[in-house]
Amino acid sequence: MKQNIHFSGIDPELPPPAEEPDRQLYFAAKCRQWADAFTKRCGRRPTACIRTFGCQMNSRDSEKLLGVLKQIGYEETDDEQADFVLYNTCTVRENANKRVYGRLGYLNAAKKKKPDMIIALCGCMMQEAQVVEKIRSSYRFVDIVFGTHNIFQLAELLWRRLSEGKMVVDVWEGTDRIVEDLPAERKYPFKSGVNIMFGCNNFCSYCIVPYVRGRERSRRPEDIIAEVRRLAADGVAEVMLLGQNVNSYGKTLDTPVTFAELLKQVDAVEGIKRIRFMTSHPKDLSDELIEVMASSSKICRHLHLPVQSGSSRILKQMNRHYTKEQYLELVERIRRAIPDISLTTDIIVGFPGETEEDFLETMDVVERVRYDSAFTFIYSKRTGTPAAEMPGQVPENVVKDRFDRLLRRVQEISSEVCGRDVHTVQKVLAEEPDDHLAGYLTGRMDNNTIVHFPGDESLIGSIVDVYLEESRGFYYMGKLAESRDE
Ligand code: SAH
Ligand code: SF4
Ligand code: F3S
């Protein structure tokens, strides 16, 4: 696919062009010469392994990074003993951070046995100055460090490492640019994430994302639609539109466009059968969006609507710009327009100053909304965010107790809610061979619920009718129904 891209018009002997993406193509061509020499010398192509931590933004970034590595001539591997190992990191909670440091120790040992190995770190963690300092001083075996704003520069940074022979650190504080037309190597042939915006301007008081991903920038609708068309032509049936707060899409464009308008345009692209998006901030979810969702047959009946807390007092402290009542009213409006919608959420337990009463308000929202599923998080203090300075940090044992109670209830409700379609026929996108059952496939319903059913691998990537025989709490066991969509 993309790795066979021709470097025509690019002369690696000339000085580098200033314009992007030509500049990166130039450095990719230079790295390619190195990779070809490697192949000749070693009798095999160099291998690359990317580990992705964090959210779908990072997963999509990793597909772009892999696209560049393949263009250079690397062969992808899942093995961390590879010639090039890249960690695309997350720092949303302290745990994500710790995991990376833990694994770096392991990479150090691997590199001792294989000194030519190149180790690179990128992503959200690298946007934190103290992290980069620590890497510089205590993790000298790392070769390349870059951030979230310059992932498009991978080829150039790799070339610098190859030619300079020492640690390359290039982290930008911020950016207002969006570089289009980079190659991307999709994980799945039939579905793809599509960035519609980058960064976040919301500054929820607990959250580090606006600091590490920068200010909100929307891609132009014509660039997005061109990408979706290309994907459709390439056999993609499902797109997931990605942004930290998709509901504020387009506000900063020269010619403002609403997210609902963008959805209509994506809906009109032939070949695309399913449209998903993430994440919706409740404060910006418009009636126009609800209408577009209700009237589209392609937009999936699923909304991820993070509530974070059920206490209006805590929500104010979190800088979320809605109250418990406004959130519940929004849920009601959505359910009235789209009765079969599946709702999921994110909840933080133990935000500074959270009392038992505040927590019970969160439990109350869970009881009332009855989410299909909820991601529950223990509040994690992030240096530099306003909440880190707030009084009343909740003791660990209290948080743990609340977390356990919440999780139990979320799971009970989820297993009741998720089984509602049992004994019906549903459209399922067949996604991959089942991990556990030979001859079975795993797929997803429109509302994102997982279904396992016997089927041939040739069905992967198509939408099939599946009779849901049995609900097993969070997923179904089913069998192919008679008629098929395509
Ligand atoms: N932009 C998305 C979420 C991005 S982060 C949104 O606004 O919904 C994903 C989730 O991580 C958040 O929804 C929140 O629940 C959780 N999170 C963010 N910062 C956190 C922190 N400091 N501690 C615990 N959970 C956090
Ligand atoms: Fe973080 Fe809030 Fe932005 Fe989501 S909307 S990324 S929680 S600041
Ligand atoms: Fe993590 Fe960055 Fe996503 S901090 S959650 S990978 S935006």
XYZ file of C-alpha atoms and ligand atoms in Angstrom:
527
model
C 0.000 0.000 0.000
C 1.376 3.341 1.062
C 4.894 2.050 1.754
C 5.376 1.608 -1.972
C 5.031 5.323 -2.430
C 7.373 6.628 -5.071
C 9.902 9.196 -4.164
C 9.734 10.633 -7.656
C 10.784 14.243 -7.866
C 12.693 13.860 -4.592
C 16.467 14.010 -4.818
C 18.012 13.048 -1.476
C 21.319 14.556 -2.589
C 19.873 18.092 -2.736
C 19.238 20.264 0.355
C 15.886 19.582 2.104
C 12.767 21.413 0.893
C 11.247 23.869 3.388
C 7.586 22.995 2.707
C 5.626 20.161 4.298
C 4.870 17.397 3.568
C 7.621 17.478 0.872
C 10.268 17.992 3.506
C 9.312 14.771 5.280
C 9.163 12.896 2.000
C 12.732 14.048 1.388
C 13.919 12.758 4.789
C 11.949 9.542 4.307
C 13.872 9.063 1.026
C 17.149 9.584 2.870
C 16.165 7.104 5.590
C 15.065 4.756 2.842
C 18.601 4.694 1.446
C 19.820 3.760 4.913
C 17.127 1.048 5.208
C 18.061 -0.394 1.802
C 21.717 -0.568 2.850
C 20.622 -2.282 6.097
C 18.641 -4.836 4.090
C 21.615 -5.598 1.887
C 23.944 -5.940 4.859
C 21.670 -8.034 7.070
C 19.705 -9.975 4.481
C 16.415 -8.724 5.950
C 14.515 -5.488 6.276
C 14.810 -3.513 9.524
C 11.882 -4.068 11.891
C 9.813 -1.548 13.831
C 7.508 -1.960 16.820
C 5.127 0.747 18.000
C 3.486 0.529 21.437
C 0.517 2.811 21.903
C -0.753 3.970 25.281
C -3.817 6.130 25.919
C -6.765 7.133 23.796
C -7.914 6.889 20.190
C -6.031 10.069 19.266
C -2.851 8.246 20.108
C -3.940 5.140 18.208
C -4.578 7.253 15.134
C -1.232 9.034 15.562
C 0.443 5.625 15.743
C -1.113 4.644 12.423
C 0.466 7.746 10.900
C 3.819 7.003 12.524
C 3.684 3.460 11.191
C 2.795 4.838 7.762
C 6.016 6.853 7.776
C 8.113 3.926 9.037
C 6.759 1.670 6.302
C 7.470 4.353 3.737
C 11.053 4.329 4.978
C 11.223 0.574 4.516
C 10.656 -0.819 7.997
C 8.726 -4.015 8.467
C 6.164 -3.934 11.273
C 6.569 -6.336 14.181
C 4.855 -6.820 17.521
C 8.144 -7.777 19.142
C 9.925 -5.195 21.282
C 13.291 -6.669 20.305
C 12.852 -4.765 17.025
C 15.445 -2.538 15.333
C 13.221 0.484 16.036
C 10.953 0.663 19.077
C 8.609 3.591 19.550
C 6.450 4.241 22.614
C 3.567 6.608 21.922
C 2.802 7.659 25.473
C -0.178 8.924 27.524
C -0.101 11.000 30.676
C -3.777 11.458 31.492
C -3.326 9.617 34.794
C -0.232 8.888 36.852
C -0.568 5.135 36.175
C -0.132 5.648 32.444
C 3.119 7.436 33.222
C 4.423 4.773 35.566
C 3.825 2.030 33.036
C 6.086 3.730 30.534
C 8.951 4.132 33.014
C 8.555 0.498 34.024
C 8.811 -0.719 30.459
C 11.754 1.534 29.678
C 13.824 -0.523 32.116
C 13.006 -3.572 30.073
C 13.927 -1.800 26.818
C 17.273 -0.785 28.314
C 18.076 -4.438 28.953
C 17.070 -5.332 25.381
C 19.272 -2.588 23.963
C 22.288 -3.786 25.929
C 22.070 -7.023 23.976
C 21.386 -5.200 20.723
C 23.250 -1.869 20.712
C 22.032 -0.767 17.259
C 18.446 -0.707 18.433
C 16.807 2.713 18.141
C 14.426 3.662 20.954
C 12.044 6.567 20.452
C 9.471 8.154 22.760
C 6.662 10.433 21.673
C 3.142 11.426 22.646
C 1.545 13.290 25.525
C 4.033 12.413 28.272
C 6.845 13.989 26.275
C 5.066 17.352 26.346
C 5.883 17.595 30.053
C 9.190 19.333 30.698
C 9.996 17.312 33.824
C 9.541 14.049 31.918
C 11.956 15.108 29.191
C 14.458 16.184 31.861
C 14.219 12.788 33.514
C 14.737 11.008 30.178
C 17.743 13.171 29.374
C 19.387 12.538 32.713
C 18.379 9.002 33.687
C 17.408 7.258 30.447
C 20.392 8.027 28.249
C 19.786 4.955 26.085
C 16.730 6.634 24.532
C 17.551 7.866 21.010
C 14.685 10.123 19.937
C 12.176 12.163 21.946
C 9.400 14.157 20.296
C 5.974 15.441 21.264
C 2.385 15.541 20.061
C 2.768 18.592 17.814
C 5.505 17.286 15.525
C 4.676 13.632 14.940
C 4.753 14.453 11.230
C 8.525 14.995 11.588
C 9.373 11.382 12.391
C 11.400 10.863 9.189
C 13.425 14.012 9.780
C 14.108 13.161 13.429
C 15.115 9.619 12.560
C 17.467 10.931 9.896
C 19.022 13.286 12.426
C 19.564 10.383 14.825
C 21.116 8.243 12.098
C 23.447 10.995 10.913
C 24.283 12.702 14.222
C 24.583 9.536 16.305
C 23.337 11.092 19.532
C 20.063 11.605 21.396
C 17.659 13.836 19.455
C 15.087 15.757 21.501
C 12.553 17.915 19.690
C 9.396 18.828 21.595
C 7.305 21.822 20.548
C 5.462 23.833 23.149
C 2.467 24.377 20.910
C 1.419 24.711 17.307
C -1.259 26.225 15.149
C -0.491 24.103 12.126
C -2.036 20.949 10.774
C 0.071 18.992 8.309
C -2.116 17.134 5.815
C -1.300 14.262 3.449
C 0.953 12.101 5.547
C 0.838 8.390 4.846
C -1.023 6.252 7.397
C -0.981 2.506 7.876
C -4.381 1.432 9.150
C -4.666 -1.298 11.759
C -7.951 -2.499 10.268
C -8.633 -2.418 6.522
C -12.371 -1.822 6.997
C -12.503 0.834 9.707
C -10.522 3.919 10.470
C -10.245 6.843 12.813
C -10.317 10.278 11.193
C -9.028 13.294 13.100
C -11.411 16.182 12.736
C -9.726 18.398 15.299
C -6.712 18.494 17.539
C -6.139 19.871 21.034
C -8.640 21.042 23.609
C -9.692 24.429 24.965
C -11.894 23.260 27.808
C -9.418 23.107 30.656
C -11.440 20.810 32.892
C -9.631 21.473 36.145
C -8.349 17.897 36.650
C -7.191 17.330 33.078
C -3.730 17.593 31.565
C -4.823 17.086 27.947
C -5.103 20.818 27.022
C -1.519 21.307 28.217
C -0.057 18.397 26.287
C -2.230 18.549 23.163
C -2.386 22.314 22.836
C -5.133 24.652 21.688
C -8.122 23.440 19.757
C -7.610 23.333 15.981
C -10.185 22.010 13.518
C -9.309 20.504 10.169
C -11.054 22.037 7.193
C -14.204 20.115 6.227
C -12.959 19.677 2.652
C -9.773 17.990 3.915
C -11.797 15.705 6.166
C -14.245 14.759 3.421
C -11.398 14.139 0.965
C -9.838 11.761 3.494
C -13.151 9.985 4.144
C -13.671 9.590 0.374
C -10.189 8.112 0.001
C -10.893 5.712 2.845
C -14.218 4.664 1.313
C -12.505 4.049 -2.022
C -9.997 1.919 -0.147
C -12.748 -0.308 1.297
C -13.351 1.349 4.648
C -16.943 0.864 5.849
C -16.743 2.577 9.239
C -15.165 5.868 10.230
C -14.688 7.186 13.737
C -14.433 10.972 13.808
C -11.971 11.930 16.503
C -11.609 14.983 18.708
C -11.399 15.750 22.438
C -14.666 17.618 22.120
C -16.217 17.006 18.709
C -19.210 19.165 19.585
C -17.104 22.289 19.373
C -15.764 21.291 15.941
C -15.411 24.074 13.402
C -15.832 27.022 15.722
C -12.326 28.329 15.088
C -12.325 27.841 11.299
C -12.207 30.894 9.012
C -15.626 29.834 7.766
C -17.204 28.217 10.841
C -18.961 24.876 10.322
C -20.908 22.994 12.991
C -20.204 19.386 13.871
C -23.737 18.497 12.789
C -23.049 19.993 9.338
C -19.822 18.052 9.074
C -21.671 14.855 9.980
C -24.153 15.472 7.171
C -21.275 15.787 4.717
C -19.637 12.581 5.962
C -23.018 10.858 5.812
C -23.224 11.703 2.102
C -19.974 9.907 1.238
C -20.823 6.807 -0.727
C -19.384 3.555 0.571
C -19.247 4.642 4.202
C -21.757 2.534 6.107
C -21.151 3.482 9.703
C -20.125 6.727 11.332
C -18.987 7.000 14.927
C -17.479 9.896 16.813
C -15.673 10.617 20.064
C -15.863 12.475 22.430
C -18.943 14.597 23.045
C -18.795 17.215 25.751
C -22.297 17.585 27.228
C -22.019 21.384 27.386
C -21.818 21.722 23.584
C -24.189 19.003 22.411
C -26.697 20.756 20.165
C -30.268 19.928 19.197
C -29.077 20.132 15.607
C -26.698 17.229 16.321
C -29.468 15.171 17.921
C -31.649 15.759 14.846
C -28.901 14.749 12.439
C -28.220 11.601 14.448
C -31.911 10.721 14.597
C -32.382 11.093 10.855
C -29.227 9.338 9.659
C -29.078 5.631 8.987
C -25.286 5.634 9.023
C -24.551 7.435 12.275
C -24.323 4.797 14.965
C -26.828 4.716 17.794
C -24.162 5.337 20.372
C -23.090 8.391 22.307
C -20.153 8.562 24.646
C -21.202 11.378 26.946
C -18.750 11.761 29.830
C -20.508 12.999 32.967
C -17.399 12.930 35.233
C -19.482 13.571 38.362
C -23.155 13.738 39.352
C -22.656 16.545 41.837
C -23.319 20.022 40.465
C -20.972 21.424 43.091
C -18.111 19.165 41.966
C -18.949 19.736 38.285
C -18.457 23.437 38.898
C -15.101 22.777 40.533
C -14.234 20.595 37.559
C -15.041 23.485 35.209
C -17.429 21.328 33.199
C -20.043 24.043 32.542
C -23.169 21.942 33.216
C -25.130 20.873 36.263
C -26.484 17.458 37.156
C -29.961 18.610 36.131
C -28.786 19.951 32.773
C -27.005 16.686 32.055
C -30.061 14.582 32.913
C -32.261 16.850 30.846
C -29.885 16.440 27.905
C -30.014 12.658 28.271
C -33.799 12.846 28.237
C -33.809 14.956 25.068
C -31.468 12.508 23.347
C -33.540 9.500 24.405
C -36.754 11.131 23.269
C -35.322 11.677 19.776
C -33.375 8.395 19.548
C -35.042 5.844 21.854
C -32.675 2.979 21.029
C -29.493 4.967 21.660
C -26.820 3.411 23.771
C -25.134 5.772 26.205
C -21.701 5.352 27.720
C -19.743 7.646 29.991
C -16.586 8.462 31.946
C -16.715 9.032 35.714
C -14.030 10.297 38.056
C -14.170 9.304 41.723
C -12.333 11.185 44.469
C -12.004 14.630 42.898
C -10.655 17.051 45.571
C -13.377 17.970 48.049
C -15.746 15.174 46.979
C -17.958 14.254 49.948
C -20.091 11.158 50.433
C -23.107 13.287 49.416
C -21.380 14.337 46.187
C -20.557 10.728 45.483
C -24.173 9.667 46.070
C -25.212 12.233 43.441
C -22.927 10.427 40.994
C -24.525 7.106 41.962
C -27.912 8.707 41.387
C -26.981 9.725 37.827
C -25.811 6.172 37.173
C -29.177 4.833 38.436
C -31.161 7.274 36.342
C -29.260 7.110 33.052
C -28.541 3.368 33.153
C -25.442 3.475 30.965
C -24.553 0.647 28.617
C -21.095 0.952 30.071
C -19.029 3.442 32.016
C -15.307 3.948 32.336
C -14.632 4.689 35.986
C -11.423 6.383 37.077
C -9.843 7.202 40.382
C -8.893 10.874 40.383
C -5.228 11.266 39.604
C -3.406 14.449 40.530
C -1.725 16.001 37.498
C 0.949 18.590 38.183
C 0.139 21.929 36.609
C -3.639 21.500 36.575
C -5.823 23.685 38.869
C -7.268 20.658 40.707
C -3.801 19.602 41.857
C -3.742 22.722 44.031
C -7.263 22.308 45.417
C -7.795 21.554 49.096
C -9.529 18.428 50.343
C -7.680 15.711 48.454
C -9.723 12.616 49.398
C -7.957 9.847 51.374
C -7.072 6.762 49.370
C -9.173 4.285 51.364
C -12.288 6.469 51.016
C -11.772 6.793 47.255
C -11.184 3.075 46.886
C -14.408 2.277 48.750
C -16.427 4.673 46.574
C -14.777 3.385 43.439
C -15.671 -0.224 44.298
C -19.288 0.667 45.045
C -19.596 2.614 41.816
C -17.974 -0.054 39.683
C -20.223 -2.760 41.115
C -23.364 -0.780 40.342
C -22.165 0.266 36.883
C -21.493 -3.357 36.011
C -24.829 -4.623 37.346
C -26.745 -2.048 35.346
C -24.628 -2.613 32.295
C -25.316 -6.354 32.279
C -29.059 -5.658 32.556
C -29.049 -2.994 29.838
C -26.765 -4.712 27.364
C -28.930 -7.796 27.095
C -31.955 -5.894 25.794
C -31.561 -7.009 22.162
C -31.367 -10.737 22.869
C -33.414 -12.908 20.455
C -33.430 -10.236 17.764
C -31.525 -9.979 14.486
C -28.982 -7.133 14.394
C -26.516 -5.767 11.872
C -22.984 -6.628 12.935
C -19.702 -5.485 11.399
C -17.495 -8.602 11.404
C -14.147 -7.363 12.702
C -11.740 -10.196 13.507
C -11.371 -13.888 14.214
C -12.495 -14.699 17.757
C -9.550 -14.884 20.176
C -10.967 -17.818 22.090
C -13.251 -19.829 19.836
C -11.964 -21.410 16.638
C -14.255 -20.834 13.662
C -15.899 -17.840 15.355
C -15.748 -14.166 14.479
C -16.007 -11.112 16.719
C -18.013 -8.148 15.532
C -19.747 -5.027 16.720
C -23.325 -3.913 16.601
C -24.244 -0.379 15.617
C -24.436 0.512 19.343
C -20.901 -0.834 19.836
C -21.879 -4.044 21.687
C -19.663 -7.015 20.896
C -21.077 -10.172 19.313
C -19.332 -13.520 18.850
C -20.700 -15.792 16.148
C -19.555 -18.710 13.974
C -18.429 -17.464 10.585
C -15.800 -17.565 7.910
C -12.916 -15.097 7.925
C -13.949 -13.973 4.446
C -16.790 -12.087 6.145
C -14.393 -9.790 7.984
C -15.075 -6.194 7.022
C -18.678 -6.726 5.945
C -21.875 -6.000 7.804
C -23.901 -9.146 8.382
C -27.237 -9.980 9.995
C -26.730 -11.885 13.218
C -29.377 -13.479 15.403
C -28.483 -12.806 19.035
C -29.026 -16.146 20.743
C -27.705 -15.413 24.204
C -26.681 -12.376 26.231
C -23.619 -12.883 28.386
C -23.702 -9.587 30.235
C -21.415 -7.395 28.175
C -21.557 -9.309 24.912
C -23.733 -11.645 22.884
C -23.326 -15.070 21.375
C -25.109 -15.219 18.036
C -25.406 -16.941 14.692
C -25.638 -15.668 11.139
C -29.197 -14.938 10.101
C -30.474 -15.825 6.633
C -30.232 -12.570 4.708
C -27.072 -10.542 4.441
C -26.468 -6.872 3.810
C -23.987 -7.271 0.972
N -11.948 14.754 25.975
C -12.586 13.707 26.596
C -11.769 12.857 27.532
C -10.327 12.755 27.474
S -9.530 11.965 28.810
C -13.735 14.278 27.378
O -13.766 15.428 27.718
O -14.590 13.514 27.718
C -10.543 10.556 29.115
C -11.099 10.504 30.484
O -10.060 10.425 31.442
C -11.897 11.714 30.921
O -13.187 11.700 30.450
C -11.839 11.619 32.424
O -12.905 10.852 32.925
C -10.541 10.880 32.680
N -9.542 11.747 33.284
C -8.976 12.854 32.758
N -8.120 13.397 33.643
C -8.150 12.616 34.747
C -7.491 12.664 36.016
N -6.650 13.632 36.317
N -7.759 11.683 36.905
C -8.630 10.703 36.624
N -9.273 10.614 35.455
C -9.046 11.557 34.522
Fe -9.726 17.008 29.270
Fe -11.972 18.291 29.559
Fe -10.577 18.617 27.325
Fe -11.802 16.322 27.816
S -12.793 18.293 27.497
S -9.726 16.581 27.104
S -11.630 16.105 30.021
S -9.979 19.244 29.366
Fe -3.658 10.173 27.064
Fe -2.936 12.070 25.462
Fe -5.088 10.693 24.946
S -2.816 12.135 27.641
S -5.821 10.098 26.939
S -3.064 9.899 24.977
S -4.766 12.841 24.510
